[in-house]
XYZ file of C-alpha atoms in Angstrom:
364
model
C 1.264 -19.876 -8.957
C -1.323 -20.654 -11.597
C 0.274 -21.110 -14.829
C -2.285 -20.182 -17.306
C -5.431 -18.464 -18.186
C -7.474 -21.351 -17.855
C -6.354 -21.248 -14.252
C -6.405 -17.926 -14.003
C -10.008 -17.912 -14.861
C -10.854 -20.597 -12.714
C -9.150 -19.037 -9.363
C -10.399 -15.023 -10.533
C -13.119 -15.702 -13.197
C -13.451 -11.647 -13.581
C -10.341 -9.677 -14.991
C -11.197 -6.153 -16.081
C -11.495 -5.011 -19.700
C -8.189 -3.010 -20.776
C -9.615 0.619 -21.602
C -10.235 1.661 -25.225
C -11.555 4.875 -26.094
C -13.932 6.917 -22.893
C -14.128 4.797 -19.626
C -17.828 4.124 -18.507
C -19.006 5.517 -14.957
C -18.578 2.590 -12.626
C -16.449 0.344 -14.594
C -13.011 -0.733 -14.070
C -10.346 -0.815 -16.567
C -7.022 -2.399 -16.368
C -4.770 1.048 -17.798
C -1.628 0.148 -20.011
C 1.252 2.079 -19.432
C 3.070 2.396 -21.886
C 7.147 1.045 -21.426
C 6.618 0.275 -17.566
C 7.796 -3.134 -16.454
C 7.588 -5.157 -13.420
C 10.502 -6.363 -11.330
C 10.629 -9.169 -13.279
C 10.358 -7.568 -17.365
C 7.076 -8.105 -17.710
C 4.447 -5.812 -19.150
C 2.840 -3.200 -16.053
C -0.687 -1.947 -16.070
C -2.935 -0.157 -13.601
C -6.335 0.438 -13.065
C -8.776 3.578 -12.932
C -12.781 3.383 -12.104
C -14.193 6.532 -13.674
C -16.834 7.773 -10.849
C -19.976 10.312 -10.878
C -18.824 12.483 -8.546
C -15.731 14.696 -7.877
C -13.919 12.702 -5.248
C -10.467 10.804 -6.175
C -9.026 7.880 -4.164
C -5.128 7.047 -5.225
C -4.310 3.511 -3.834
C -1.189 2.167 -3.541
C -1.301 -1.494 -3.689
C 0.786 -3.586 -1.615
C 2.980 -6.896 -1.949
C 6.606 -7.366 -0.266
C 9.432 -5.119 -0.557
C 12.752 -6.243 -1.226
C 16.078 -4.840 0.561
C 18.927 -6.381 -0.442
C 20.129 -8.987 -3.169
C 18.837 -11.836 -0.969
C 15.078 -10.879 -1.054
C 15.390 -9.808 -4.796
C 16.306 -13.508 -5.718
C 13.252 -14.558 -3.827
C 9.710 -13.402 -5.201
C 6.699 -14.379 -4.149
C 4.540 -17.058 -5.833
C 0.784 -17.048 -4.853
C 0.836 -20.794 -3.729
C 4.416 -21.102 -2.680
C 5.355 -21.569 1.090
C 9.247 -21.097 1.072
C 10.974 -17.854 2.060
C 9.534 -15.212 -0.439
C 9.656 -11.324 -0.110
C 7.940 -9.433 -2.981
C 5.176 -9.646 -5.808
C 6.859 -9.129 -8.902
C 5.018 -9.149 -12.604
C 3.784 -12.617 -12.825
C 1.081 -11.971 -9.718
C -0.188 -8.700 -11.630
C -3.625 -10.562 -13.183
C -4.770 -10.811 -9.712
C -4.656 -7.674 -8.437
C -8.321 -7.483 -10.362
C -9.603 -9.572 -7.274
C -9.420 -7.603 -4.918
C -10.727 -4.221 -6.529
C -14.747 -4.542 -5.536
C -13.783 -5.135 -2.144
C -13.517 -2.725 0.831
C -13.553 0.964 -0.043
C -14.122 -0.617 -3.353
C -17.073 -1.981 -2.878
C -19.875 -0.895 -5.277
C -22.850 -1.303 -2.879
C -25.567 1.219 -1.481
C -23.333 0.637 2.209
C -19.694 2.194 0.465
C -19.932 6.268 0.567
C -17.146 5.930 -1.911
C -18.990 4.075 -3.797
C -19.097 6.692 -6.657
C -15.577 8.109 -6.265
C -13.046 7.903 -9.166
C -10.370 5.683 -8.372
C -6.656 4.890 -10.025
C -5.290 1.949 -8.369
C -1.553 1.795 -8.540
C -0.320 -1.835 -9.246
C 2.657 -3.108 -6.917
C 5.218 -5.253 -8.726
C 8.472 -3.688 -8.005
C 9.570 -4.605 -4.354
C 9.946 -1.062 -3.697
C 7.314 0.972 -1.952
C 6.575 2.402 -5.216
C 9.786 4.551 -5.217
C 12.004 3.051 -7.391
C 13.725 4.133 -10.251
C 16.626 1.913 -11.621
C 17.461 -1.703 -11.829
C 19.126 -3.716 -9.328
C 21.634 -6.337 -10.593
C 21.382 -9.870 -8.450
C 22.598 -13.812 -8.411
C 19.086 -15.861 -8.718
C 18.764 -18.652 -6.145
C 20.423 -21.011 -9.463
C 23.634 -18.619 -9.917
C 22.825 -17.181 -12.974
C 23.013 -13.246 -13.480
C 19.583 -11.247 -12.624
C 17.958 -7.402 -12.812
C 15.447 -6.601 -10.221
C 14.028 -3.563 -12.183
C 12.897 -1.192 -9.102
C 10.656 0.744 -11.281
C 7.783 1.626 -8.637
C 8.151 5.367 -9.368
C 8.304 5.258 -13.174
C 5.215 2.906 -13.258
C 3.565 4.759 -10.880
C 4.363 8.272 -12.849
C 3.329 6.854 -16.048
C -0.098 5.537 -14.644
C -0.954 8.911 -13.132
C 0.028 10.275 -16.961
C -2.504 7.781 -18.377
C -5.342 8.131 -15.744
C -5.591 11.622 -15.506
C -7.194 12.104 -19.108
C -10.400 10.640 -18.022
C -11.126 12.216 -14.413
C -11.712 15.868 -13.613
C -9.883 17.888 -11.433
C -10.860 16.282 -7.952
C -12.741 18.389 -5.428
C -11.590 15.755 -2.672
C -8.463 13.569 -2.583
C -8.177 10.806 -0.582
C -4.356 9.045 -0.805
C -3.922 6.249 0.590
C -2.882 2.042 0.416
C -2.066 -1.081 2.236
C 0.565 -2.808 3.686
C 3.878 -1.712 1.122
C 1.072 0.769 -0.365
C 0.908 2.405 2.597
C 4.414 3.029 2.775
C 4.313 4.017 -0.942
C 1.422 6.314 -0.278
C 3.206 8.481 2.768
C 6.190 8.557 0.348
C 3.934 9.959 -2.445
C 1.467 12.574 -1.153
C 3.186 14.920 -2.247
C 3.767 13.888 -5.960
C 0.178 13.094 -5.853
C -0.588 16.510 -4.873
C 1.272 17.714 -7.290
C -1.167 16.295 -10.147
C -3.923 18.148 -8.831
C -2.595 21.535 -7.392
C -6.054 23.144 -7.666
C -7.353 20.789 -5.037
C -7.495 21.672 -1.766
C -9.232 18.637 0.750
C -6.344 16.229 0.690
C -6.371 13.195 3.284
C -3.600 11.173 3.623
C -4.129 7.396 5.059
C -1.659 4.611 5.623
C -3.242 1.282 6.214
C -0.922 -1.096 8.020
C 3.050 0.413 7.498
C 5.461 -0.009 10.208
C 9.033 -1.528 9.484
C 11.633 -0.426 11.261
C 15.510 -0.868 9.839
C 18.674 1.401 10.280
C 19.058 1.481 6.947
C 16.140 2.894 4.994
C 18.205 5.792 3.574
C 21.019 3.912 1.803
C 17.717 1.228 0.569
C 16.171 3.866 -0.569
C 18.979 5.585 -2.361
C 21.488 2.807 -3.725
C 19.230 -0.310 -3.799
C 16.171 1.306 -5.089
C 17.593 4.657 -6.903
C 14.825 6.681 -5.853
C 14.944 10.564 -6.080
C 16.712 12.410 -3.458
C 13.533 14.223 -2.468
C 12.283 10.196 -1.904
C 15.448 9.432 0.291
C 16.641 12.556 1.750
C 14.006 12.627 4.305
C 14.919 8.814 5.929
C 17.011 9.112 9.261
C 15.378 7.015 11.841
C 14.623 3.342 11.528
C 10.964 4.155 10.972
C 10.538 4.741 7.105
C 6.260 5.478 7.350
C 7.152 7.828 10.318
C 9.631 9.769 8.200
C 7.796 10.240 5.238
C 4.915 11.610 7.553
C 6.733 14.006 9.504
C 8.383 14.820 5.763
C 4.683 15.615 4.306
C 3.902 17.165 7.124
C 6.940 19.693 7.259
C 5.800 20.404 3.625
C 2.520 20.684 3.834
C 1.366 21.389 7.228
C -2.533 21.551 7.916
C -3.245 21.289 4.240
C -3.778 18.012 4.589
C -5.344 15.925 7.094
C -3.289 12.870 8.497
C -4.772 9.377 8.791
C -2.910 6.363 10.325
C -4.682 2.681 10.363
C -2.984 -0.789 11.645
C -3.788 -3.900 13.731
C -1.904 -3.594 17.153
C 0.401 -7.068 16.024
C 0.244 -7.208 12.242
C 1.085 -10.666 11.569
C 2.749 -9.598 8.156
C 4.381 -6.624 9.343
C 5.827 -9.129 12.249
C 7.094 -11.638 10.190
C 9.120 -9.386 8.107
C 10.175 -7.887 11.040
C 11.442 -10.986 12.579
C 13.069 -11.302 9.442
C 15.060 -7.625 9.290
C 16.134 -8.291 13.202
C 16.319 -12.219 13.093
C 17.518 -13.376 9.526
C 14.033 -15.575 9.082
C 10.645 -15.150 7.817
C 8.949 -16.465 10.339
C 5.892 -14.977 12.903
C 6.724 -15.453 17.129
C 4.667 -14.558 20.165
C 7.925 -12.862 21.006
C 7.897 -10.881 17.872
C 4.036 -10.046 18.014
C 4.655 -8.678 21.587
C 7.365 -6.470 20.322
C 5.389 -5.374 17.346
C 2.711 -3.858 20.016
C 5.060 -2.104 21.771
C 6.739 -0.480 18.654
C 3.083 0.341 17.445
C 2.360 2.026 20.391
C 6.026 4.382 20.354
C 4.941 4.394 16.652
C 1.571 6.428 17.644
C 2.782 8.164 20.491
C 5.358 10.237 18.293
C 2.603 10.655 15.626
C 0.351 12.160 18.274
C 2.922 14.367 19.270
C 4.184 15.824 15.926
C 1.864 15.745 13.841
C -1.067 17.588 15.228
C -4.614 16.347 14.826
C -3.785 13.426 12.925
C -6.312 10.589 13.376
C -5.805 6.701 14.200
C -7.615 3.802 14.077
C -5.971 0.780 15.461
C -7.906 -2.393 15.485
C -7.213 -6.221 17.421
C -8.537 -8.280 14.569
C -7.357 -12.052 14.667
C -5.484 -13.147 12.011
C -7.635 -16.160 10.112
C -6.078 -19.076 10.270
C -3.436 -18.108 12.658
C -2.295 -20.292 15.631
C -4.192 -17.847 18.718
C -0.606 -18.453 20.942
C 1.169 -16.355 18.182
C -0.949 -13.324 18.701
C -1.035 -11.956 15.289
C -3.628 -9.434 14.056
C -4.717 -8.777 10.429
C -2.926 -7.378 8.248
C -4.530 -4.516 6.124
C -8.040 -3.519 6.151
C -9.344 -0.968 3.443
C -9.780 -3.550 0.483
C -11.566 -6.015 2.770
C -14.785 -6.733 4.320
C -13.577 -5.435 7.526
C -13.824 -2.088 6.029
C -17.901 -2.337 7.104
C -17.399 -4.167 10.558
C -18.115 -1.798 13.886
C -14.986 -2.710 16.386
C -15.171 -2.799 19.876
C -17.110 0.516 20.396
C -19.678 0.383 17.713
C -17.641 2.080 14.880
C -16.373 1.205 11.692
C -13.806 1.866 9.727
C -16.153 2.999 6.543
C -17.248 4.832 8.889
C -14.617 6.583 10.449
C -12.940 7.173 7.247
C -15.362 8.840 6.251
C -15.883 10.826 8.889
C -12.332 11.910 8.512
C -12.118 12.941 4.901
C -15.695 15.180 5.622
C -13.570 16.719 8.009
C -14.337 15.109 11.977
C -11.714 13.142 12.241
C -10.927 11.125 15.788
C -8.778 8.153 16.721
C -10.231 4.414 17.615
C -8.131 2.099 19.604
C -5.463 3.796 21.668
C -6.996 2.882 24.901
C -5.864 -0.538 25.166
């Protein structure tokens, strides 16, 4: 972890200017929000990028999730190898990285180029559902609070960024990795904001975890609402929240689903949930395929129309024998690469949200 802003400056030299007064067109802005805390007490911000014309993105941001009193006494640290589960307040200045990246990106080649955006910050180790505190043992026996306040830090952001952006004429929700989880969990309540809107696309980027028990998580360890954790019966936690958003809100919005067929990430804490170790196997890759592919089968079959994009990216840096594909895809320059049959996901995206929406990948 870089200790200080000299560091800081040296790893990220660009942090965004907190907002004061009217946001400019184009600019980020890190957004204060006021009383929110990280899992960790420290201070919680967002960020919002004022565009020139009327369509919103709402990104969930990702970084670890933590179940149980074990992964809450383990956070991550950006240069630390050991077991680690979730980002917590202390990897919050970096977040500013990756936010020109992607569907970010502010050049001629991004169609969203001009689209407001409010970026929801993830330091909470809860999908961005939380709402309470979660008392622990740290690793050196001395009493802890995991404060799962993804929902009140997420609420209080929206509060804050809606004074500077017009009522949206298209909505696009959507995140990566525990973002996407947080975004299928939060349609809704993101709808909400902007009842008079009615071209709403909601798009997971890499979320599949399966566990038996989401609901109690949800409910006891995270204290989210009951309309949050009511919906959870299957070990599939994205699948539920879909079908839930879908029960809700029908055609009204369109459905978008995007992953790598073995998500190295996704695997590892998978290994971890069935094995008891965070650690990525050929073995566990293989499995990950085949619970991708149930995954998408069951999405094709109740949720009508939805579209999915499913891509076999090598993971950089990853031994080839392990199998693992990337994980996430909308904040990086993957977002512009054509896969296999000449498409891309910029492209298909937005494709979808304009209304033709088709799915990439299920062939294999």
């Amino acid at each position: 972890m870089v200790e200080n802003d000299e560091e800081l400056r040296e790893y990220f030299p660009e942090q965004f200017p907190v907002l004061e007064g009217e946001p400019e067109a184009g600019q980020w802005y890190r957004l204060p929000v006021p009383g929110a805390i990280s899992a960790d007490g420290l201070p919680y911000w967002g960020f919002l990028r004022k565009g020139t014309e009327p369509g919103l993105i709402v990104y969930f941001s990702g970084g670890g999730v933590s179940l149980n009193a074990y992964m809450a006494a383990r956070p991550n640290k950006l240069n630390e190898t050991s077991e680690t589960f979730y980002f917590d307040g202390k990897a919050l200045p970096y977040i500013d990285a990756f936010a020109k990246r992607g569907i970010f990106d502010p050049s001629q080649d991004n169609p969203f180029r001009n689209w407001s955006c409010i970026l929801v910050s993830y330091t909470t180790g809860d999908f961005h559902v939380g709402n309470g505190d979660y008392p622990y043992t740290a690793i050196d026996g001395s009493p802890a609070v995991l404060h799962h306040h993804g929902y009140r830090n997420y609420r209080g952001l929206m509060e804050q960024a809606i004074k500077f952006i017009s009522v949206p004429t298209k909505l696009l929700i959507t995140g990566g990795s525990a973002g996407a989880f947080g975004a299928s969990a939060l349609a809704v309540d993101v709808m909400d904001y902007f009842p008079e809107c009615r071209d709403v696309t909601c798009c997971p980027d890499s979320s599949l975890m399966l566990y038996n028990d989401w609901q109690a998580v949800a409910q006891h360890v995270w204290q989210a609402n009951e309309r949050i954790w009511k919906p959870l019966h299957s070990p599939n936690i994205c699948l539920d929240w879909l079908r839930a958003l879908y029960t809700e809100k029908g055609d009204s919005v369109r459905y978008l689903y995007i992953c790598s067929i073995r998500d190295s990430a996704l695997a590892t804490y998978q290994h971890f949930i069935d094995h008891g170790t965070m650690e990525l196997t050929r073995e566990q890759s293989l499995q990950f395929e085949k619970d991708l592919r149930d995954m998408t089968d069951v999405m094709k079959a109740e949720i009508p129309g939805i579209g999915i994009f499913l891509l076999d990216t090598p993971e950089t840096g990853l031994d080839s024998e392990l199998l693992g594909t990337q994980h996430t895809f909308l904040h990086t320059p993957e977002f512009f690469q054509p896969v296999s049959n000449g498409v891309s996901l910029r492209e298909w995206l937005w494709n979808a949200v304009n209304g033709t929406i088709s799915s990439i990948g299920l062939q294999r």
